[in-house]
Amino acid sequence: MTKLNTLTIAAARDGLRKRDFTAAELAEACLGAMDEARALNAFALETGDEARRQAAAADTRLGAGAAPDLCGIPLGIKDNLLTRGTPTQAGSRILEGFVPPFEGAATTRLWQDGAVMLGKLNLDELAMGVSTATSVHGPALNPWRADGGAKLSPGDGATAAVAARIVPGAIGSDTGGSLRQPASWAGVVGMKPTWGRVGRSGLVAVASSLDQIGPVARDVRDAAILLGAIAGRDAGDSTSSDREVPDFEAALSGDIRGRVVGIPRQYRDAPMDDAVAALWERGIGMLRDAGAEVRDIVLPNFAHGPAVFATIMPAEASSNLARLDGVRFGYRAKLGPGEGISEMYDRTRAEGLSHEVQRRLMIGTHMLSSGFYEVYFNHARKVRRLIAQDFETAFESGVELILTPGAPTAAPAADDPALLDAVTMYDAHAFTVGASLAGLPAISVPAGTDAQGLPLGLQLIGRAWDEAGVLNAAFSLERAAGFVASPARWW
Amino acid sequence: MLDLAMNAPEPRRIAGATGDWEIVIGLEVHAQIATQAKLFSGSSTRFGAEPNANVSYGDAAMPGTLPVLNRGCIAQAVRTGLGLKSRINLTSSFDRKHYFYPDLPSGFQLTQLFQPLVSGGEVLVEMGPGLVRRVRLDRIHVEQDAGKLVHDMDPAMSFVDVNRGGMPLMEIVSRPDIRSPEEAAAYLGKLRLIMRYLGTCDGNMQEGSIRADVNVSVCRPGQYEKWLEDGDFSHLGTRTEIKNVNSLRFVQQAAEYEARRQIAVIEDGGTLIQETRLYDPDRGETRSMRSKETAEDYRYFPDPDLLPLVIEQAWVDGLGAGLAELPDARKARYIADFGLSDYDASVLTAERENGEYFEAVAQGRDGKQAANWVLNELFGRMKRDEGVDITNCPVSPAQLGGIIDLIGAGTISGKIAKDLFEIVYTEGGDPARIVEERGMKQVTDTGAIEAAVDAVIAANPAQVDKAKQNPKLAGWFVGQVMKATGGKASPAAVNEIVAAKLGL
């Protein structure tokens, strides 16, 4: 019999409804997988007891019939999403000991639907980075890099846990690509919905104008199911939309005949692996074969994305994270005699935050400083507007979707010097920051592998609020690509 | 009605060793919006609660919390703007102003730097008969208050109370149109009065509902006019800002002290620096807090957690239609409709509740008589009691009206009415019933009065002769009759009968 932890959400849902197995059995299978996969360091905190309680409750509900899609489905929750009564540290020492007394709309909806929380997923400290190198828990590892310890690749808890079949799905957040680019590196689906589609209450904010909560899943259907569960108006977030949430799963017809797909042709010259360039070309062919109309488009300001991101993200973060000051919760430095509030702030933040985070907060503070605000921050805001307008122009010309690679490279090895180079790492976001800056929905779908057998993803960006269209095109692409590889187990 | 044809008062001049100086003052007034809930959370705004009782997770800036605007606060600020003849901006936005201090849990205050809700406006400040200072407003923006630190509970530790954190404030910024310390206090008083009329700020200065930052500079005569001409602030001299002054008296004292200090510095050959100062009411002086060079960099930027605040003109119009009558309009109405003197109308509109009380009494009665009773009897009586004012006075408008009605009906005399008022004031009760029960009714039975007059005439033949020579002495007989009847005889009837009996 198939191991239950390897089932997709849709398959698990159908099996639970048919009572082929119980939610308790499903949870045990996932807990077992989690136990065996500690080497991946995907989880910051395991919540097995809670998972068993929730699974038992789900079984009762399933027994009564008519349970929601996620009833009894085990999930991982990225540890920058607050979970009531369960420690939430966001990968940082400065939130040591913080047990949230509340949580946000997105996770609340999961529990209302009967989902089962397996644990809190490892992430970069305060979600800043493209690997988990800065996490206070140490890096999570990408299950795909099996070629000996030295070659292990720092990964991301959510995508690692899903790729390693510990959980069928996870909920995380995306500021510049943190759902899509790691998904591309881990052979799973990651989706960032339209800014405002999912309420941000309960998310430890990094850059409010960029942050979105979204799903990580094994396939597009599961991403659609997860997104449908967490989307919708959040009374705790003024920027969340009260638009009706469509049935995303029902939108997955796979029929994209006549859909107009734009290809930002000038990026064919951008630095990227040959395998990525080849995959992009294949992806274009797959969409064309499925009946889509493929057009070259020009996004003149798309290349400025990483620079704009590198200005706005740290600026907003420097403001949002000012509350991590040791006064009311989390870590507080021990003070010596005669030391006062200034020392408390200085030392709490010096000891509680890693150098990478400190570096970003200092950059952000500088960007907003008197005399630099106009030159950096406000200038970046204006270019951001231009980037968004480029997308609007393309959409107005009839384009409905835009296809790009999910990341310019495959997952780097742990000893890749690029991982230590801040500028190179900004480029890892090159394809993903555009949709973040413009607030558009975007998804990364695994579509192939490179010569080493490492997964590669393609990204589809859609019109604002057209997650259904994005998911459906991704569904078509997924079927055409027929990506079935899974990481060989070495852990 | 106040109108601009009235003259502006002369600016205050101070004679220095090197010549005359003029004062220039602008105020930034922080007024707490009258509301049940905070600006961006549902927490209560009740004053005097246990420390940190009115603090939500958002007020404490827990991670994962986001601001959700309380539209009621915006309605109040719009009303205030409409009452001050300002322009309401249908699109405004909130910005973050950053500083690290434990009274500010999030590390930033939400305020409106770039696009305020309200622009322009004016306050007319009466400085004497026919003298009105027109103070123009620059803007009114809405912002959050900070919490406070408590340092005196423990020798080693400080405590934070965030109850006040997130309370909604309007910052009302004037132009530097105020030209004397007296005008500064009067301006603040008028602003407070208007907001109390509008119901948008309770005006309770003891509880800190209104605080002012007073900007003061001095310049030579003629310089102010140059500024008016070309807008170059350098004509007005270097200004200092006195923070957080919380009474009208202190505003006046602080401005006066600061102007004289600045003149002394300049005349001693020193240089003024643009700085923030604090007023110490115990010592009556201002002290330096920080200078501009060391001022904090607040790193303002638009709050990305809040969409621009867009309001509808129709909504603004609706608020305007429901706007309460303002003090100047009410005063004009009292003069025109009730025939009150300028002075009486001023006193009756000096607090919103004065007018409300007066109008309740005047309803269906003679306005002038009602005003006399309210101003002379009621206000005169309340003055003798500590802590009694119009909001808690023991005589209701219905009771006072009842007394006036008893006079009008001839049931009691004016003199008895004053006794009756004292009884109602101290003991309470229905005036008509008291008159009935205590036999205070005026005697209008002419037979009884005639008998009393006859008795007085019979007992005082010498006075009768004198009165016949000098009719003015009839008043003596009237007094005697009133005395004999215990004041209850109708004075009109007594007058008439005395005159007739004496053959005058």
PDB file of N, CA and C in Angstrom, chain B residues 10-74:
ATOM      1  N   GLU B  10      -3.707  95.174  18.037  1.00  0.00           N
ATOM      2  CA  GLU B  10      -2.296  95.504  17.804  1.00  0.00           C
ATOM      3  C   GLU B  10      -1.436  94.352  18.294  1.00  0.00           C
ATOM      4  N   PRO B  11      -0.365  94.009  17.580  1.00  0.00           N
ATOM      5  CA  PRO B  11       0.538  92.985  18.107  1.00  0.00           C
ATOM      6  C   PRO B  11       1.207  93.481  19.384  1.00  0.00           C
ATOM      7  N   ARG B  12       1.534  92.533  20.203  1.00  0.00           N
ATOM      8  CA  ARG B  12       2.198  92.881  21.454  1.00  0.00           C
ATOM      9  C   ARG B  12       3.607  93.381  21.157  1.00  0.00           C
ATOM     10  N   ARG B  13       3.943  94.521  21.748  1.00  0.00           N
ATOM     11  CA  ARG B  13       5.309  95.023  21.586  1.00  0.00           C
ATOM     12  C   ARG B  13       6.030  94.976  22.914  1.00  0.00           C
ATOM     13  N   ILE B  14       7.279  94.588  22.863  1.00  0.00           N
ATOM     14  CA  ILE B  14       8.094  94.572  24.077  1.00  0.00           C
ATOM     15  C   ILE B  14       9.266  95.503  23.826  1.00  0.00           C
ATOM     16  N   ALA B  15       9.438  96.443  24.735  1.00  0.00           N
ATOM     17  CA  ALA B  15      10.541  97.392  24.574  1.00  0.00           C
ATOM     18  C   ALA B  15      11.828  96.741  25.056  1.00  0.00           C
ATOM     19  N   GLY B  16      12.787  96.618  24.164  1.00  0.00           N
ATOM     20  CA  GLY B  16      14.078  96.055  24.547  1.00  0.00           C
ATOM     21  C   GLY B  16      15.104  97.166  24.676  1.00  0.00           C
ATOM     22  N   ALA B  17      16.304  96.790  25.048  1.00  0.00           N
ATOM     23  CA  ALA B  17      17.377  97.778  25.210  1.00  0.00           C
ATOM     24  C   ALA B  17      17.759  98.374  23.861  1.00  0.00           C
ATOM     25  N   THR B  18      17.527  97.597  22.785  1.00  0.00           N
ATOM     26  CA  THR B  18      17.953  98.070  21.472  1.00  0.00           C
ATOM     27  C   THR B  18      16.763  98.475  20.608  1.00  0.00           C
ATOM     28  N   GLY B  19      15.617  98.601  21.213  1.00  0.00           N
ATOM     29  CA  GLY B  19      14.440  98.990  20.450  1.00  0.00           C
ATOM     30  C   GLY B  19      13.281  98.046  20.709  1.00  0.00           C
ATOM     31  N   ASP B  20      12.196  98.289  19.974  1.00  0.00           N
ATOM     32  CA  ASP B  20      10.992  97.489  20.179  1.00  0.00           C
ATOM     33  C   ASP B  20      11.076  96.136  19.464  1.00  0.00           C
ATOM     34  N   TRP B  21      10.367  95.167  20.060  1.00  0.00           N
ATOM     35  CA  TRP B  21      10.251  93.828  19.471  1.00  0.00           C
ATOM     36  C   TRP B  21       8.778  93.449  19.371  1.00  0.00           C
ATOM     37  N   GLU B  22       8.489  92.622  18.402  1.00  0.00           N
ATOM     38  CA  GLU B  22       7.137  92.047  18.318  1.00  0.00           C
ATOM     39  C   GLU B  22       7.216  90.536  18.491  1.00  0.00           C
ATOM     40  N   ILE B  23       6.096  89.964  18.934  1.00  0.00           N
ATOM     41  CA  ILE B  23       6.051  88.516  19.162  1.00  0.00           C
ATOM     42  C   ILE B  23       5.286  87.839  18.023  1.00  0.00           C
ATOM     43  N   VAL B  24       5.758  86.688  17.620  1.00  0.00           N
ATOM     44  CA  VAL B  24       5.058  85.874  16.626  1.00  0.00           C
ATOM     45  C   VAL B  24       4.862  84.476  17.226  1.00  0.00           C
ATOM     46  N   ILE B  25       3.626  84.014  17.205  1.00  0.00           N
ATOM     47  CA  ILE B  25       3.330  82.719  17.833  1.00  0.00           C
ATOM     48  C   ILE B  25       2.487  81.863  16.894  1.00  0.00           C
ATOM     49  N   GLY B  26       2.823  80.606  16.843  1.00  0.00           N
ATOM     50  CA  GLY B  26       1.987  79.621  16.150  1.00  0.00           C
ATOM     51  C   GLY B  26       1.780  78.431  17.082  1.00  0.00           C
ATOM     52  N   LEU B  27       0.608  77.835  17.053  1.00  0.00           N
ATOM     53  CA  LEU B  27       0.332  76.716  17.960  1.00  0.00           C
ATOM     54  C   LEU B  27       0.084  75.424  17.189  1.00  0.00           C
ATOM     55  N   GLU B  28       0.620  74.331  17.740  1.00  0.00           N
ATOM     56  CA  GLU B  28       0.234  73.002  17.277  1.00  0.00           C
ATOM     57  C   GLU B  28      -0.531  72.385  18.439  1.00  0.00           C
ATOM     58  N   VAL B  29      -1.813  72.235  18.240  1.00  0.00           N
ATOM     59  CA  VAL B  29      -2.665  71.769  19.336  1.00  0.00           C
ATOM     60  C   VAL B  29      -3.016  70.294  19.122  1.00  0.00           C
ATOM     61  N   HIS B  30      -2.730  69.479  20.131  1.00  0.00           N
ATOM     62  CA  HIS B  30      -3.105  68.069  20.077  1.00  0.00           C
ATOM     63  C   HIS B  30      -4.395  67.901  20.863  1.00  0.00           C
ATOM     64  N   ALA B  31      -5.455  67.583  20.164  1.00  0.00           N
ATOM     65  CA  ALA B  31      -6.754  67.424  20.819  1.00  0.00           C
ATOM     66  C   ALA B  31      -7.185  65.970  20.706  1.00  0.00           C
ATOM     67  N   GLN B  32      -7.482  65.381  21.839  1.00  0.00           N
ATOM     68  CA  GLN B  32      -7.917  63.981  21.817  1.00  0.00           C
ATOM     69  C   GLN B  32      -9.333  63.895  21.281  1.00  0.00           C
ATOM     70  N   ILE B  33      -9.534  63.062  20.291  1.00  0.00           N
ATOM     71  CA  ILE B  33     -10.844  62.941  19.658  1.00  0.00           C
ATOM     72  C   ILE B  33     -11.813  62.245  20.616  1.00  0.00           C
ATOM     73  N   ALA B  34     -13.000  62.816  20.765  1.00  0.00           N
ATOM     74  CA  ALA B  34     -14.025  62.195  21.610  1.00  0.00           C
ATOM     75  C   ALA B  34     -14.560  60.964  20.892  1.00  0.00           C
ATOM     76  N   THR B  35     -14.268  59.811  21.428  1.00  0.00           N
ATOM     77  CA  THR B  35     -14.634  58.539  20.787  1.00  0.00           C
ATOM     78  C   THR B  35     -14.569  57.434  21.825  1.00  0.00           C
ATOM     79  N   GLN B  36     -15.267  56.329  21.539  1.00  0.00           N
ATOM     80  CA  GLN B  36     -15.271  55.200  22.468  1.00  0.00           C
ATOM     81  C   GLN B  36     -14.050  54.306  22.271  1.00  0.00           C
ATOM     82  N   ALA B  37     -13.564  54.221  21.015  1.00  0.00           N
ATOM     83  CA  ALA B  37     -12.496  53.269  20.690  1.00  0.00           C
ATOM     84  C   ALA B  37     -11.292  53.997  20.116  1.00  0.00           C
ATOM     85  N   LYS B  38     -10.134  53.363  20.261  1.00  0.00           N
ATOM     86  CA  LYS B  38      -8.892  53.961  19.794  1.00  0.00           C
ATOM     87  C   LYS B  38      -8.858  54.091  18.261  1.00  0.00           C
ATOM     88  N   LEU B  39      -7.831  54.782  17.758  1.00  0.00           N
ATOM     89  CA  LEU B  39      -7.775  55.095  16.331  1.00  0.00           C
ATOM     90  C   LEU B  39      -7.628  53.854  15.456  1.00  0.00           C
ATOM     91  N   PHE B  40      -6.803  52.897  15.897  1.00  0.00           N
ATOM     92  CA  PHE B  40      -6.558  51.723  15.054  1.00  0.00           C
ATOM     93  C   PHE B  40      -6.804  50.410  15.786  1.00  0.00           C
ATOM     94  N   SER B  41      -7.562  50.448  16.877  1.00  0.00           N
ATOM     95  CA  SER B  41      -7.918  49.203  17.554  1.00  0.00           C
ATOM     96  C   SER B  41      -9.246  49.418  18.251  1.00  0.00           C
ATOM     97  N   GLY B  42      -9.830  48.334  18.724  1.00  0.00           N
ATOM     98  CA  GLY B  42     -11.114  48.448  19.391  1.00  0.00           C
ATOM     99  C   GLY B  42     -11.007  48.769  20.881  1.00  0.00           C
ATOM    100  N   SER B  43      -9.779  49.040  21.353  1.00  0.00           N
ATOM    101  CA  SER B  43      -9.606  49.276  22.783  1.00  0.00           C
ATOM    102  C   SER B  43     -10.356  50.509  23.249  1.00  0.00           C
ATOM    103  N   SER B  44     -10.783  50.453  24.508  1.00  0.00           N
ATOM    104  CA  SER B  44     -11.533  51.566  25.096  1.00  0.00           C
ATOM    105  C   SER B  44     -10.630  52.780  25.292  1.00  0.00           C
ATOM    106  N   THR B  45     -11.254  53.957  25.244  1.00  0.00           N
ATOM    107  CA  THR B  45     -10.506  55.203  25.471  1.00  0.00           C
ATOM    108  C   THR B  45     -10.792  55.774  26.854  1.00  0.00           C
ATOM    109  N   ARG B  46     -11.452  54.988  27.698  1.00  0.00           N
ATOM    110  CA  ARG B  46     -11.851  55.495  29.010  1.00  0.00           C
ATOM    111  C   ARG B  46     -10.637  55.973  29.812  1.00  0.00           C
ATOM    112  N   PHE B  47     -10.774  57.145  30.402  1.00  0.00           N
ATOM    113  CA  PHE B  47      -9.683  57.719  31.185  1.00  0.00           C
ATOM    114  C   PHE B  47      -9.670  57.108  32.585  1.00  0.00           C
ATOM    115  N   GLY B  48      -8.463  56.923  33.125  1.00  0.00           N
ATOM    116  CA  GLY B  48      -8.346  56.505  34.516  1.00  0.00           C
ATOM    117  C   GLY B  48      -8.463  55.009  34.741  1.00  0.00           C
ATOM    118  N   ALA B  49      -8.341  54.214  33.676  1.00  0.00           N
ATOM    119  CA  ALA B  49      -8.416  52.757  33.846  1.00  0.00           C
ATOM    120  C   ALA B  49      -7.117  52.249  34.476  1.00  0.00           C
ATOM    121  N   GLU B  50      -7.147  51.032  34.996  1.00  0.00           N
ATOM    122  CA  GLU B  50      -5.944  50.378  35.516  1.00  0.00           C
ATOM    123  C   GLU B  50      -4.878  50.370  34.430  1.00  0.00           C
ATOM    124  N   PRO B  51      -3.594  50.496  34.806  1.00  0.00           N
ATOM    125  CA  PRO B  51      -2.545  50.493  33.779  1.00  0.00           C
ATOM    126  C   PRO B  51      -2.671  49.289  32.840  1.00  0.00           C
ATOM    127  N   ASN B  52      -2.552  49.565  31.562  1.00  0.00           N
ATOM    128  CA  ASN B  52      -2.572  48.559  30.495  1.00  0.00           C
ATOM    129  C   ASN B  52      -3.879  47.757  30.408  1.00  0.00           C
ATOM    130  N   ALA B  53      -4.961  48.323  30.984  1.00  0.00           N
ATOM    131  CA  ALA B  53      -6.258  47.655  30.864  1.00  0.00           C
ATOM    132  C   ALA B  53      -6.853  47.890  29.473  1.00  0.00           C
ATOM    133  N   ASN B  54      -6.545  49.041  28.874  1.00  0.00           N
ATOM    134  CA  ASN B  54      -7.121  49.386  27.571  1.00  0.00           C
ATOM    135  C   ASN B  54      -6.098  49.144  26.456  1.00  0.00           C
ATOM    136  N   VAL B  55      -5.536  47.956  26.446  1.00  0.00           N
ATOM    137  CA  VAL B  55      -4.467  47.674  25.479  1.00  0.00           C
ATOM    138  C   VAL B  55      -4.771  46.372  24.750  1.00  0.00           C
ATOM    139  N   SER B  56      -4.924  46.459  23.441  1.00  0.00           N
ATOM    140  CA  SER B  56      -5.134  45.248  22.631  1.00  0.00           C
ATOM    141  C   SER B  56      -3.767  44.705  22.212  1.00  0.00           C
ATOM    142  N   TYR B  57      -3.777  43.539  21.551  1.00  0.00           N
ATOM    143  CA  TYR B  57      -2.506  42.994  21.058  1.00  0.00           C
ATOM    144  C   TYR B  57      -1.869  43.967  20.077  1.00  0.00           C
ATOM    145  N   GLY B  58      -2.712  44.604  19.289  1.00  0.00           N
ATOM    146  CA  GLY B  58      -2.197  45.574  18.325  1.00  0.00           C
ATOM    147  C   GLY B  58      -1.612  46.798  19.010  1.00  0.00           C
ATOM    148  N   ASP B  59      -2.279  47.279  20.052  1.00  0.00           N
ATOM    149  CA  ASP B  59      -1.749  48.433  20.789  1.00  0.00           C
ATOM    150  C   ASP B  59      -0.388  48.090  21.393  1.00  0.00           C
ATOM    151  N   ALA B  60      -0.206  46.820  21.750  1.00  0.00           N
ATOM    152  CA  ALA B  60       1.069  46.387  22.317  1.00  0.00           C
ATOM    153  C   ALA B  60       2.061  46.016  21.214  1.00  0.00           C
ATOM    154  N   ALA B  61       1.644  46.198  19.951  1.00  0.00           N
ATOM    155  CA  ALA B  61       2.506  45.931  18.788  1.00  0.00           C
ATOM    156  C   ALA B  61       3.038  44.501  18.779  1.00  0.00           C
ATOM    157  N   MET B  62       2.178  43.560  19.120  1.00  0.00           N
ATOM    158  CA  MET B  62       2.566  42.161  18.963  1.00  0.00           C
ATOM    159  C   MET B  62       2.830  41.923  17.478  1.00  0.00           C
ATOM    160  N   PRO B  63       3.800  41.063  17.142  1.00  0.00           N
ATOM    161  CA  PRO B  63       3.989  40.730  15.730  1.00  0.00           C
ATOM    162  C   PRO B  63       2.679  40.159  15.187  1.00  0.00           C
ATOM    163  N   GLY B  64       2.431  40.382  13.910  1.00  0.00           N
ATOM    164  CA  GLY B  64       1.234  39.807  13.307  1.00  0.00           C
ATOM    165  C   GLY B  64      -0.018  40.642  13.470  1.00  0.00           C
ATOM    166  N   THR B  65       0.077  41.771  14.163  1.00  0.00           N
ATOM    167  CA  THR B  65      -1.087  42.642  14.280  1.00  0.00           C
ATOM    168  C   THR B  65      -0.979  43.762  13.258  1.00  0.00           C
ATOM    169  N   LEU B  66      -2.129  44.214  12.792  1.00  0.00           N
ATOM    170  CA  LEU B  66      -2.173  45.254  11.770  1.00  0.00           C
ATOM    171  C   LEU B  66      -3.196  46.304  12.184  1.00  0.00           C
ATOM    172  N   PRO B  67      -3.013  47.544  11.744  1.00  0.00           N
ATOM    173  CA  PRO B  67      -3.959  48.597  12.117  1.00  0.00           C
ATOM    174  C   PRO B  67      -5.244  48.517  11.301  1.00  0.00           C
ATOM    175  N   VAL B  68      -6.369  48.712  11.960  1.00  0.00           N
ATOM    176  CA  VAL B  68      -7.657  48.814  11.265  1.00  0.00           C
ATOM    177  C   VAL B  68      -8.294  50.123  11.729  1.00  0.00           C
ATOM    178  N   LEU B  69      -8.504  51.020  10.779  1.00  0.00           N
ATOM    179  CA  LEU B  69      -8.928  52.375  11.108  1.00  0.00           C
ATOM    180  C   LEU B  69     -10.347  52.421  11.676  1.00  0.00           C
ATOM    181  N   ASN B  70     -10.506  53.219  12.725  1.00  0.00           N
ATOM    182  CA  ASN B  70     -11.813  53.481  13.317  1.00  0.00           C
ATOM    183  C   ASN B  70     -12.419  54.693  12.592  1.00  0.00           C
ATOM    184  N   ARG B  71     -13.402  54.448  11.729  1.00  0.00           N
ATOM    185  CA  ARG B  71     -13.961  55.525  10.894  1.00  0.00           C
ATOM    186  C   ARG B  71     -14.634  56.611  11.739  1.00  0.00           C
ATOM    187  N   GLY B  72     -15.079  56.242  12.930  1.00  0.00           N
ATOM    188  CA  GLY B  72     -15.712  57.232  13.800  1.00  0.00           C
ATOM    189  C   GLY B  72     -14.765  58.379  14.120  1.00  0.00           C
ATOM    190  N   CYS B  73     -13.481  58.058  14.278  1.00  0.00           N
ATOM    191  CA  CYS B  73     -12.495  59.102  14.565  1.00  0.00           C
ATOM    192  C   CYS B  73     -12.358  60.043  13.372  1.00  0.00           C
ATOM    193  N   ILE B  74     -12.445  59.475  12.183  1.00  0.00           N
ATOM    194  CA  ILE B  74     -12.327  60.294  10.975  1.00  0.00           C
ATOM    195  C   ILE B  74     -13.526  61.229  10.866  1.00  0.00           C
TER     196      ILE B  74
END
